[in-house]
Tab-separated table of C-alpha atoms and ligand atoms in Angstrom:
chain	number	residue	atom	x	y	z
A	19	MET	CA	-12.658	5.068	-0.479
A	20	TRP	CA	-14.057	4.564	3.009
A	21	GLY	CA	-14.940	1.161	4.336
A	22	VAL	CA	-15.349	-1.152	7.293
A	23	GLY	CA	-14.122	-4.713	7.750
A	24	THR	CA	-14.922	-8.032	9.421
A	25	SER	CA	-13.835	-11.646	9.140
A	26	ALA	CA	-15.839	-14.848	8.838
A	27	TYR	CA	-14.997	-16.620	12.100
A	28	GLN	CA	-15.401	-13.421	14.091
A	29	ILE	CA	-18.980	-12.717	12.943
A	30	GLU	CA	-20.689	-15.511	11.023
A	31	GLY	CA	-21.515	-18.135	13.636
A	32	ALA	CA	-23.400	-21.119	12.148
A	33	TRP	CA	-20.177	-23.049	12.598
A	34	ASN	CA	-21.656	-26.372	11.512
A	35	GLU	CA	-24.604	-25.325	9.363
A	36	GLY	CA	-25.244	-25.414	5.625
A	37	GLY	CA	-22.685	-28.148	5.052
A	38	LYS	CA	-19.761	-26.207	6.539
A	39	GLY	CA	-16.754	-28.281	7.588
A	40	PRO	CA	-14.698	-27.670	10.744
A	41	SER	CA	-11.817	-25.198	10.740
A	42	ILE	CA	-8.817	-25.019	13.043
A	43	TRP	CA	-10.576	-22.308	15.063
A	44	ASP	CA	-13.606	-24.557	15.579
A	45	THR	CA	-11.221	-27.196	16.857
A	46	MET	CA	-9.420	-24.794	19.172
A	47	ALA	CA	-12.695	-23.373	20.482
A	48	HIS	CA	-14.020	-26.847	21.247
A	49	THR	CA	-10.902	-28.350	22.760
A	50	LEU	CA	-9.456	-25.506	24.841
A	51	PRO	CA	-11.161	-23.611	27.579
A	52	MET	CA	-11.542	-20.495	25.402
A	53	VAL	CA	-13.205	-17.421	26.943
A	54	ASP	CA	-15.804	-17.471	24.145
A	55	THR	CA	-16.251	-19.411	20.912
A	56	GLY	CA	-17.292	-18.359	17.409
A	57	ASP	CA	-20.098	-20.939	17.304
A	58	VAL	CA	-22.706	-18.167	17.191
A	59	ALA	CA	-20.516	-15.033	17.080
A	60	CYS	CA	-22.678	-12.177	15.696
A	61	ASP	CA	-25.015	-14.656	14.018
A	62	HIS	CA	-24.280	-12.810	10.801
A	63	TYR	CA	-25.002	-15.951	8.771
A	64	HIS	CA	-28.671	-15.674	9.794
A	65	ARG	CA	-28.827	-11.874	9.955
A	66	LEU	CA	-27.305	-11.031	6.611
A	67	GLU	CA	-30.052	-8.677	5.420
A	68	GLU	CA	-30.098	-6.713	8.674
A	69	ASP	CA	-26.316	-6.326	8.577
A	70	LEU	CA	-26.348	-5.261	4.929
A	71	ASP	CA	-28.912	-2.597	5.818
A	72	LEU	CA	-26.677	-1.347	8.624
A	73	LEU	CA	-23.761	-1.055	6.204
A	74	GLY	CA	-26.041	0.929	3.911
A	75	GLU	CA	-27.056	3.157	6.796
A	76	ILE	CA	-23.443	3.963	7.683
A	77	GLY	CA	-22.933	4.795	4.018
A	78	VAL	CA	-19.602	3.044	3.438
A	79	ASP	CA	-18.137	2.873	-0.060
A	80	ALA	CA	-16.637	-0.562	0.554
A	81	TYR	CA	-16.927	-3.578	2.849
A	82	HIS	CA	-14.183	-6.096	3.439
A	83	PHE	CA	-15.092	-9.528	4.701
A	84	SER	CA	-13.520	-12.949	4.545
A	85	ILE	CA	-14.732	-16.249	3.194
A	86	ALA	CA	-14.875	-19.221	5.541
A	87	TRP	CA	-12.877	-21.707	3.457
A	88	THR	CA	-14.763	-24.684	4.936
A	89	ARG	CA	-18.167	-23.240	4.011
A	90	VAL	CA	-17.132	-23.524	0.390
A	91	LEU	CA	-14.808	-26.536	0.498
A	92	PRO	CA	-15.767	-28.459	3.650
A	93	GLU	CA	-12.794	-30.801	3.219
A	94	GLY	CA	-10.413	-28.017	2.192
A	95	THR	CA	-10.088	-29.290	-1.381
A	96	GLY	CA	-12.274	-31.316	-3.729
A	97	GLU	CA	-16.028	-31.142	-3.490
A	98	VAL	CA	-17.571	-27.679	-3.525
A	99	ASN	CA	-20.476	-26.940	-1.173
A	100	GLN	CA	-23.060	-25.004	-3.178
A	101	THR	CA	-24.970	-23.919	-0.053
A	102	GLY	CA	-21.853	-22.204	1.265
A	103	LEU	CA	-21.182	-20.494	-2.041
A	104	ALA	CA	-24.795	-19.334	-2.200
A	105	PHE	CA	-24.360	-17.489	1.102
A	106	TYR	CA	-21.478	-15.447	-0.330
A	107	ASP	CA	-23.445	-14.868	-3.543
A	108	ARG	CA	-26.207	-13.292	-1.478
A	109	LEU	CA	-23.716	-11.201	0.482
A	110	ILE	CA	-22.064	-9.873	-2.659
A	111	ASP	CA	-25.298	-9.201	-4.492
A	112	GLY	CA	-26.630	-7.438	-1.401
A	113	LEU	CA	-23.557	-5.204	-1.287
A	114	LEU	CA	-23.745	-4.367	-4.980
A	115	ASP	CA	-27.472	-3.583	-4.677
A	116	ARG	CA	-26.518	-1.008	-2.050
A	117	ASP	CA	-23.626	0.425	-4.076
A	118	ILE	CA	-21.041	-0.974	-1.693
A	119	GLU	CA	-17.875	-2.359	-3.246
A	120	PRO	CA	-17.005	-5.873	-2.047
A	121	TRP	CA	-13.420	-6.419	-0.867
A	122	LEU	CA	-12.970	-10.137	-0.433
A	123	THR	CA	-10.326	-11.689	1.822
A	124	LEU	CA	-9.657	-15.312	1.040
A	125	TYR	CA	-7.894	-16.241	4.266
A	126	HIS	CA	-8.495	-14.741	7.678
A	127	TRP	CA	-7.127	-17.588	9.802
A	128	ASP	CA	-9.712	-20.397	9.580
A	129	LEU	CA	-7.827	-23.207	7.832
A	130	PRO	CA	-9.852	-26.375	7.162
A	131	GLN	CA	-9.126	-28.885	9.930
A	132	THR	CA	-8.658	-31.649	7.327
A	133	LEU	CA	-5.714	-29.674	5.899
A	134	GLN	CA	-4.248	-29.056	9.345
A	135	ASP	CA	-4.364	-32.820	9.825
A	136	GLN	CA	-1.979	-33.011	6.850
A	137	GLY	CA	0.431	-30.462	8.332
A	138	GLY	CA	-1.445	-27.256	7.519
A	139	TRP	CA	0.612	-24.285	6.380
A	140	ALA	CA	3.821	-26.059	7.367
A	141	ASN	CA	3.192	-28.472	4.483
A	142	ARG	CA	4.418	-27.138	1.125
A	143	ARG	CA	1.298	-28.592	-0.491
A	144	SER	CA	-0.676	-25.817	1.244
A	145	VAL	CA	0.322	-23.595	-1.700
A	146	ASP	CA	-1.660	-25.868	-4.039
A	147	TRP	CA	-4.580	-26.234	-1.624
A	148	PHE	CA	-4.898	-22.469	-1.344
A	149	THR	CA	-4.590	-21.946	-5.094
A	150	GLU	CA	-7.378	-24.460	-5.707
A	151	TYR	CA	-9.593	-22.656	-3.195
A	152	ALA	CA	-8.741	-19.231	-4.685
A	153	SER	CA	-9.624	-20.536	-8.146
A	154	VAL	CA	-13.021	-21.824	-6.990
A	155	MET	CA	-13.803	-18.408	-5.517
A	156	ARG	CA	-12.506	-16.586	-8.572
A	157	ASP	CA	-14.625	-18.698	-10.929
A	158	ARG	CA	-17.783	-18.175	-8.916
A	159	LEU	CA	-17.408	-14.548	-7.809
A	160	GLY	CA	-14.895	-12.951	-10.178
A	161	ASP	CA	-17.700	-11.546	-12.328
A	162	ARG	CA	-18.767	-9.289	-9.422
A	163	VAL	CA	-15.779	-9.069	-7.058
A	164	LYS	CA	-12.843	-7.042	-8.345
A	165	ASN	CA	-10.943	-6.446	-5.075
A	166	TRP	CA	-9.151	-9.472	-3.677
A	167	ILE	CA	-7.047	-9.807	-0.525
A	168	THR	CA	-5.271	-13.153	-0.493
A	169	ILE	CA	-4.008	-13.472	3.087
A	170	ASN	CA	-4.699	-11.368	6.152
A	171	GLU	CA	-1.760	-10.822	8.556
A	172	PRO	CA	0.723	-13.588	7.749
A	173	TRP	CA	2.881	-12.708	10.792
A	174	VAL	CA	-0.036	-13.341	13.147
A	175	ILE	CA	-0.948	-16.623	11.457
A	176	ALA	CA	2.633	-17.874	11.527
A	177	THR	CA	3.779	-16.589	14.905
A	178	LEU	CA	0.745	-16.561	17.173
A	179	GLY	CA	-0.463	-19.834	15.658
A	180	HIS	CA	2.771	-21.808	15.316
A	181	LEU	CA	5.225	-20.303	17.810
A	182	GLU	CA	3.255	-18.825	20.688
A	183	GLY	CA	0.459	-21.378	20.540
A	184	LEU	CA	-2.063	-18.699	21.354
A	185	PHE	CA	-4.001	-18.873	18.103
A	186	ALA	CA	-5.043	-21.906	16.063
A	187	PRO	CA	-3.493	-24.381	15.396
A	188	GLY	CA	-1.824	-23.787	18.775
A	189	LEU	CA	1.745	-24.923	18.032
A	190	ASN	CA	5.082	-23.917	19.582
A	191	ASP	CA	7.932	-24.528	17.213
A	192	TRP	CA	10.305	-22.237	15.298
A	193	PRO	CA	10.976	-24.303	12.127
A	194	THR	CA	7.213	-24.880	11.770
A	195	THR	CA	6.602	-21.156	12.178
A	196	LEU	CA	9.051	-20.215	9.444
A	197	ALA	CA	7.717	-22.969	7.184
A	198	ALA	CA	4.156	-21.710	7.692
A	199	ALA	CA	5.225	-18.121	6.987
A	200	HIS	CA	7.030	-19.171	3.812
A	201	HIS	CA	4.150	-21.211	2.437
A	202	LEU	CA	1.628	-18.491	3.306
A	203	LEU	CA	3.649	-16.007	1.265
A	204	MET	CA	4.033	-18.471	-1.614
A	205	ALA	CA	0.297	-19.197	-1.472
A	206	HIS	CA	-0.324	-15.463	-1.695
A	207	GLY	CA	1.826	-15.205	-4.844
A	208	SER	CA	0.289	-18.245	-6.456
A	209	ALA	CA	-3.311	-17.161	-5.727
A	210	THR	CA	-2.569	-13.652	-7.003
A	211	ALA	CA	-1.509	-15.133	-10.346
A	212	ALA	CA	-4.553	-17.438	-10.437
A	213	ILE	CA	-6.977	-14.560	-9.848
A	214	ARG	CA	-5.279	-12.359	-12.445
A	215	GLU	CA	-5.387	-15.134	-14.989
A	216	LYS	CA	-9.179	-15.038	-15.218
A	217	VAL	CA	-10.348	-11.730	-13.703
A	218	SER	CA	-8.908	-9.216	-16.130
A	219	ASP	CA	-9.686	-6.080	-14.125
A	220	ALA	CA	-8.848	-7.600	-10.729
A	221	ASN	CA	-7.287	-5.482	-7.992
A	222	VAL	CA	-5.233	-7.967	-5.952
A	223	GLY	CA	-3.124	-7.578	-2.815
A	224	LEU	CA	-2.633	-8.907	0.704
A	225	SER	CA	-3.022	-7.384	4.152
A	226	LEU	CA	0.257	-7.084	6.017
A	227	ASP	CA	0.135	-6.287	9.704
A	228	CYS	CA	2.872	-4.030	10.959
A	229	ARG	CA	4.396	-2.931	14.280
A	230	PRO	CA	6.536	0.157	14.006
A	231	ALA	CA	9.194	0.016	16.717
A	232	GLU	CA	11.485	2.542	18.361
A	233	PRO	CA	14.358	1.707	20.691
A	234	ALA	CA	13.504	2.204	24.363
A	235	SER	CA	16.787	4.115	24.800
A	236	GLU	CA	19.767	5.237	22.759
A	237	SER	CA	21.851	2.307	24.034
A	238	ALA	CA	23.491	0.148	21.361
A	239	SER	CA	21.780	-2.952	22.740
A	240	ASP	CA	18.287	-1.422	22.539
A	241	ILE	CA	18.982	-0.196	19.008
A	242	ALA	CA	20.157	-3.664	17.937
A	243	ALA	CA	17.120	-5.274	19.601
A	244	THR	CA	14.820	-2.901	17.722
A	245	ARG	CA	16.451	-3.750	14.409
A	246	HIS	CA	15.961	-7.456	15.135
A	247	PHE	CA	12.335	-6.893	16.187
A	248	ASP	CA	11.702	-5.044	12.941
A	249	GLY	CA	13.190	-7.981	11.006
A	250	PHE	CA	11.127	-10.537	12.919
A	251	ARG	CA	7.877	-8.550	12.809
A	252	ASN	CA	7.929	-6.430	9.637
A	253	ARG	CA	10.797	-6.998	7.182
A	254	TRP	CA	10.434	-10.804	7.052
A	255	TYR	CA	7.119	-10.202	5.239
A	256	PHE	CA	7.428	-6.851	3.465
A	257	ASP	CA	10.861	-7.548	1.929
A	258	PRO	CA	10.013	-10.760	0.037
A	259	VAL	CA	6.544	-9.579	-1.039
A	260	PHE	CA	8.122	-6.519	-2.634
A	261	GLY	CA	10.891	-8.405	-4.400
A	262	LYS	CA	13.804	-7.863	-2.003
A	263	GLY	CA	13.989	-11.482	-0.875
A	264	TYR	CA	14.185	-12.443	2.796
A	265	PRO	CA	16.302	-10.002	4.851
A	266	GLN	CA	19.841	-11.385	5.019
A	267	ASP	CA	20.490	-10.369	8.645
A	268	MET	CA	17.418	-12.337	9.744
A	269	VAL	CA	18.212	-15.348	7.547
A	270	GLU	CA	21.621	-15.505	9.230
A	271	ALA	CA	20.183	-15.029	12.713
A	272	TYR	CA	17.547	-17.737	12.203
A	273	GLN	CA	20.062	-20.113	10.621
A	274	ALA	CA	22.496	-19.622	13.474
A	275	LEU	CA	19.746	-20.541	15.922
A	276	GLY	CA	18.745	-23.644	13.926
A	277	ARG	CA	15.262	-22.271	13.231
A	278	LEU	CA	15.325	-22.228	9.453
A	279	ASP	CA	15.108	-25.617	7.763
A	280	PRO	CA	17.884	-25.534	5.109
A	281	GLY	CA	15.570	-27.042	2.465
A	282	LEU	CA	12.698	-24.631	3.063
A	283	ILE	CA	13.427	-21.817	0.619
A	284	ARG	CA	13.917	-23.321	-2.842
A	285	PRO	CA	14.922	-21.758	-6.146
A	286	GLY	CA	11.975	-19.843	-7.589
A	287	ASP	CA	10.111	-19.462	-4.281
A	288	GLU	CA	11.068	-15.844	-3.752
A	289	GLU	CA	10.022	-14.996	-7.324
A	290	LEU	CA	6.617	-16.521	-6.659
A	291	ILE	CA	6.237	-14.562	-3.414
A	292	ALA	CA	7.114	-11.366	-5.292
A	293	THR	CA	4.346	-11.825	-7.894
A	294	PRO	CA	3.386	-8.184	-8.574
A	295	ILE	CA	0.379	-6.915	-6.658
A	296	ASP	CA	-1.925	-3.978	-7.262
A	297	PHE	CA	-2.015	-2.681	-3.707
A	298	CYS	CA	-0.466	-3.262	-0.332
A	299	GLY	CA	-3.072	-3.673	2.395
A	300	LEU	CA	-1.739	-2.324	5.659
A	301	ASN	CA	-3.181	-3.176	9.070
A	302	TYR	CA	-2.066	-0.715	11.737
A	303	TYR	CA	-3.102	-0.471	15.392
A	304	THR	CA	-0.151	0.505	17.568
A	305	SER	CA	3.599	0.934	17.915
A	306	VAL	CA	6.097	-0.404	20.444
A	307	ARG	CA	9.307	0.575	22.238
A	308	ILE	CA	11.855	-2.221	22.325
A	309	ALA	CA	14.503	-2.837	24.971
A	310	ALA	CA	17.199	-5.502	24.725
A	311	GLY	CA	15.585	-8.854	25.501
A	312	GLU	CA	12.264	-7.893	23.908
A	313	GLU	CA	13.280	-8.386	20.282
A	314	GLU	CA	10.869	-11.228	19.640
A	315	GLN	CA	7.924	-10.279	21.805
A	316	ASP	CA	4.517	-9.520	20.381
A	317	ASN	CA	3.555	-7.069	23.068
A	318	PRO	CA	6.666	-5.912	24.882
A	319	GLU	CA	6.048	-4.998	28.496
A	320	GLY	CA	5.007	-1.491	27.561
A	321	PRO	CA	6.553	1.741	26.453
A	322	VAL	CA	9.736	2.015	28.425
A	323	GLY	CA	10.877	5.523	29.242
A	324	ILE	CA	7.999	7.397	27.677
A	325	ASN	CA	4.746	8.724	28.998
A	326	PRO	CA	2.321	8.598	26.105
A	327	PRO	CA	-0.097	11.510	26.261
A	328	SER	CA	-2.626	9.654	24.156
A	329	GLY	CA	-2.987	6.593	26.375
A	330	PHE	CA	-3.875	3.013	25.560
A	331	THR	CA	-6.861	1.180	24.131
A	332	GLU	CA	-8.456	-1.626	26.112
A	333	MET	CA	-6.213	-4.129	24.313
A	334	GLY	CA	-3.396	-2.390	26.189
A	335	TRP	CA	-2.148	-0.966	22.888
A	336	LEU	CA	-0.484	2.435	22.795
A	337	VAL	CA	-2.378	5.045	20.786
A	338	ASP	CA	0.231	6.409	18.392
A	339	PRO	CA	-1.091	7.919	15.145
A	340	ASP	CA	2.268	9.558	14.366
A	341	ALA	CA	3.852	6.114	14.095
A	342	MET	CA	1.187	5.227	11.534
A	343	GLU	CA	2.085	8.221	9.408
A	344	ARG	CA	5.785	7.367	9.644
A	345	PHE	CA	5.136	3.749	8.709
A	346	LEU	CA	3.036	4.753	5.691
A	347	LEU	CA	5.941	6.913	4.528
A	348	ARG	CA	8.313	4.033	5.104
A	349	VAL	CA	6.184	1.604	3.061
A	350	HIS	CA	6.166	4.119	0.230
A	351	GLN	CA	9.902	4.824	0.360
A	352	GLU	CA	11.273	1.360	1.177
A	353	TRP	CA	8.890	-0.989	-0.649
A	354	SER	CA	7.091	1.327	-3.122
A	355	PRO	CA	3.763	-0.420	-3.761
A	356	LYS	CA	1.690	1.186	-6.510
A	357	SER	CA	-1.087	1.790	-4.034
A	358	ILE	CA	-1.649	1.383	-0.297
A	359	VAL	CA	-4.984	0.631	1.305
A	360	VAL	CA	-5.329	0.737	5.093
A	361	THR	CA	-7.245	-2.508	5.386
A	362	GLU	CA	-7.544	-2.392	9.197
A	363	ASN	CA	-7.341	0.364	11.788
A	364	GLY	CA	-9.419	0.750	14.904
A	365	ALA	CA	-9.627	0.502	18.667
A	366	SER	CA	-11.158	-1.614	21.387
A	367	TYR	CA	-13.201	0.363	23.917
A	368	SER	CA	-16.070	-1.215	25.793
A	369	ASP	CA	-18.501	1.745	26.025
A	370	GLY	CA	-22.026	0.346	25.916
A	371	PRO	CA	-25.593	1.630	25.743
A	372	VAL	CA	-26.687	4.210	28.308
A	373	PRO	CA	-30.260	5.084	29.361
A	374	ASP	CA	-30.772	7.487	26.440
A	375	GLY	CA	-30.364	4.423	24.177
A	376	GLY	CA	-27.131	5.591	22.551
A	377	VAL	CA	-23.546	4.351	22.731
A	378	HIS	CA	-21.314	7.363	23.294
A	379	ASP	CA	-17.893	6.005	22.357
A	380	ARG	CA	-15.968	9.268	22.338
A	381	ARG	CA	-12.590	7.561	22.743
A	382	ARG	CA	-13.091	5.562	19.529
A	383	ILE	CA	-14.003	8.725	17.617
A	384	LYS	CA	-10.867	10.396	18.938
A	385	TYR	CA	-8.733	7.404	17.935
A	386	LEU	CA	-10.214	7.198	14.430
A	387	ASP	CA	-10.034	10.947	13.886
A	388	ALA	CA	-6.345	11.051	14.820
A	389	HIS	CA	-5.473	8.079	12.614
A	390	ILE	CA	-7.440	9.355	9.623
A	391	ASP	CA	-5.542	12.639	10.073
A	392	ALA	CA	-2.298	10.664	9.947
A	393	VAL	CA	-3.407	9.058	6.669
A	394	ARG	CA	-4.366	12.442	5.250
A	395	SER	CA	-1.015	13.871	6.210
A	396	ALA	CA	0.833	10.903	4.630
A	397	ARG	CA	-1.151	11.457	1.434
A	398	ASP	CA	-0.193	15.126	1.469
A	399	ARG	CA	3.421	13.960	1.617
A	400	GLY	CA	2.984	11.886	-1.532
A	401	VAL	CA	2.097	8.444	-0.136
A	402	PRO	CA	-0.446	6.773	-2.468
A	403	VAL	CA	-3.060	5.748	0.106
A	404	ASP	CA	-6.235	4.960	-1.803
A	405	GLY	CA	-8.546	3.601	0.844
A	406	TYR	CA	-9.189	3.230	4.545
A	407	PHE	CA	-11.201	0.552	6.393
A	408	VAL	CA	-12.226	0.838	10.033
A	409	TRP	CA	-11.812	-2.330	12.017
A	410	SER	CA	-14.516	-3.256	12.711
A	411	PHE	CA	-18.086	-3.023	11.467
A	412	LEU	CA	-19.550	-5.041	14.390
A	413	ASP	CA	-18.430	-5.850	17.924
A	414	ASN	CA	-17.233	-9.374	17.294
A	415	LEU	CA	-15.190	-12.273	18.619
A	416	GLU	CA	-11.751	-10.894	19.399
A	417	TRP	CA	-10.191	-14.347	19.115
A	418	ARG	CA	-8.765	-15.586	22.405
A	419	ALA	CA	-9.888	-12.382	24.148
A	420	GLY	CA	-13.540	-13.169	23.422
A	421	TYR	CA	-16.458	-10.739	23.179
A	422	SER	CA	-15.309	-8.349	25.890
A	423	GLN	CA	-12.922	-6.564	23.526
A	424	ARG	CA	-15.166	-4.408	21.373
A	425	PHE	CA	-13.807	-2.907	18.147
A	426	GLY	CA	-17.151	-2.267	16.413
A	427	LEU	CA	-18.817	0.853	15.077
A	428	VAL	CA	-21.965	-1.112	15.854
A	429	TRP	CA	-22.691	-2.371	19.369
A	430	VAL	CA	-23.761	-6.004	19.490
A	431	ASP	CA	-25.539	-7.327	22.537
A	432	HIS	CA	-24.398	-10.903	22.158
A	433	PRO	CA	-27.131	-12.662	24.182
A	434	THR	CA	-29.949	-11.013	22.168
A	435	GLN	CA	-27.965	-10.107	19.011
A	436	GLN	CA	-29.463	-6.622	19.113
A	437	ARG	CA	-27.394	-4.101	17.125
A	438	ILE	CA	-27.066	-0.377	17.958
A	439	LEU	CA	-25.106	2.116	15.894
A	440	LYS	CA	-22.544	3.757	18.164
A	441	ASP	CA	-21.768	7.477	17.996
A	442	SER	CA	-18.621	6.521	16.064
A	443	ALA	CA	-20.808	5.019	13.306
A	444	TYR	CA	-22.716	8.315	12.934
A	445	TRP	CA	-19.441	10.231	13.060
A	446	TYR	CA	-18.001	8.022	10.291
A	447	LYS	CA	-21.173	8.418	8.237
A	448	ASP	CA	-20.803	12.228	8.445
A	449	LEU	CA	-17.159	12.041	7.482
A	450	ILE	CA	-17.949	9.907	4.417
A	451	GLU	CA	-20.727	12.294	3.387
A	452	ARG	CA	-18.435	15.286	3.740
A	453	TYR	CA	-15.811	13.630	1.541
A	454	SER	CA	-18.259	12.528	-1.106
A	455	SER	CA	-19.726	16.014	-1.359
A	456	GLY	CA	-16.180	17.321	-1.952
B	18	IFM	O1	-9.664	-8.606	15.359
B	18	IFM	C1	-8.391	-8.592	14.791
B	18	IFM	C2	-8.466	-9.010	13.335
B	18	IFM	O2	-9.026	-10.268	13.192
B	18	IFM	C3	-7.091	-9.029	12.727
B	18	IFM	N1	-6.385	-7.798	12.966
B	18	IFM	C4	-6.367	-7.283	14.305
B	18	IFM	C5	-7.778	-7.214	14.859
B	18	IFM	C6	-7.746	-6.653	16.293
B	18	IFM	O3	-6.949	-7.452	17.105
């Protein structure tokens, strides 16, 4: 199954139209000097038909998108906004008309501001808020949507939003970060059960981001730092979701540093988090080399002691398809999900239109080709990878980095909103056609 993905805040725009309430990203965009805001984004809300036609032209089997929670529940809970729901009805019907399978993500980072005002994900009640929202979506769309992703990238939400202050809600506190992470995972488990309850043939999972890490040297301190980084970045999420509970070494480390509120993890919580899922969504972009002192950094200074032949994307991320293959094998061996779907993989390169009218993004094609090869090779080694989504369909708002970081298969000229299929879109179309013709 070949697809492309987007998320609501990154493409929809229309931030205050059709009865939509404000989200934490609207607040951040309007209170901080952000490079760009999502107020208009790709204006997808007003250009739905055009974008559906482009998806049809690329020929994808599946499209994953997220729902803007506050379009549907402007206050986060309570009254449902029918205009907002109608937009997603049209999107889903338009996909089905074109034989494109909808993959719906419930949460891609845009928490209702009203819920943030009550503590957001750090408040245990967020589990109930999210379950209510998931149930509204299930009841309205479950007849047509079978593929559900509860939460996208819980590490990013918890850490960049609550520890590094870079993403909404812009906080800087360890206990809040671990509380948010815990409630996000519980919310995932609870929503999974709620969807299953009423959508009998539902395919439910979550999208976990990962950062494979290697020690920068063979020194004991670099090896220990890498183990800690892996606990902080990967195991803290994969272990509980797949029934292993939180990793003991990290629980002890966080407790010793006074970061883990002793009352946070209560009896039954880990069982809820481990509610069985149908697939593990995996988001992979890059790998890192960790030296002592870098065990809790998002983007360590850079690959120490190696000279990567494949270079970096414009996000400054190392291109490392081999690490993707190794991580797929690891997911299969260590956590054994029934099925794995690569829910995000892609690269930021800024190649734009040239006088012949095309966008010749050769570096993106090379990146995608190498990573799809890695997936193929993992499958040949027995890893059950059942789908692959390119991030992203359109050049969109790359959060705090704004519109200059372009991940799309489709070029978007933001001032005019003109769309142009890049060479990578035609390349992907060919690849899909070759696969579907056997
Ligand atoms: O654009 C983001 C997306 O929203 C979440 N995963 C990573 C992408 C690239 O940074």
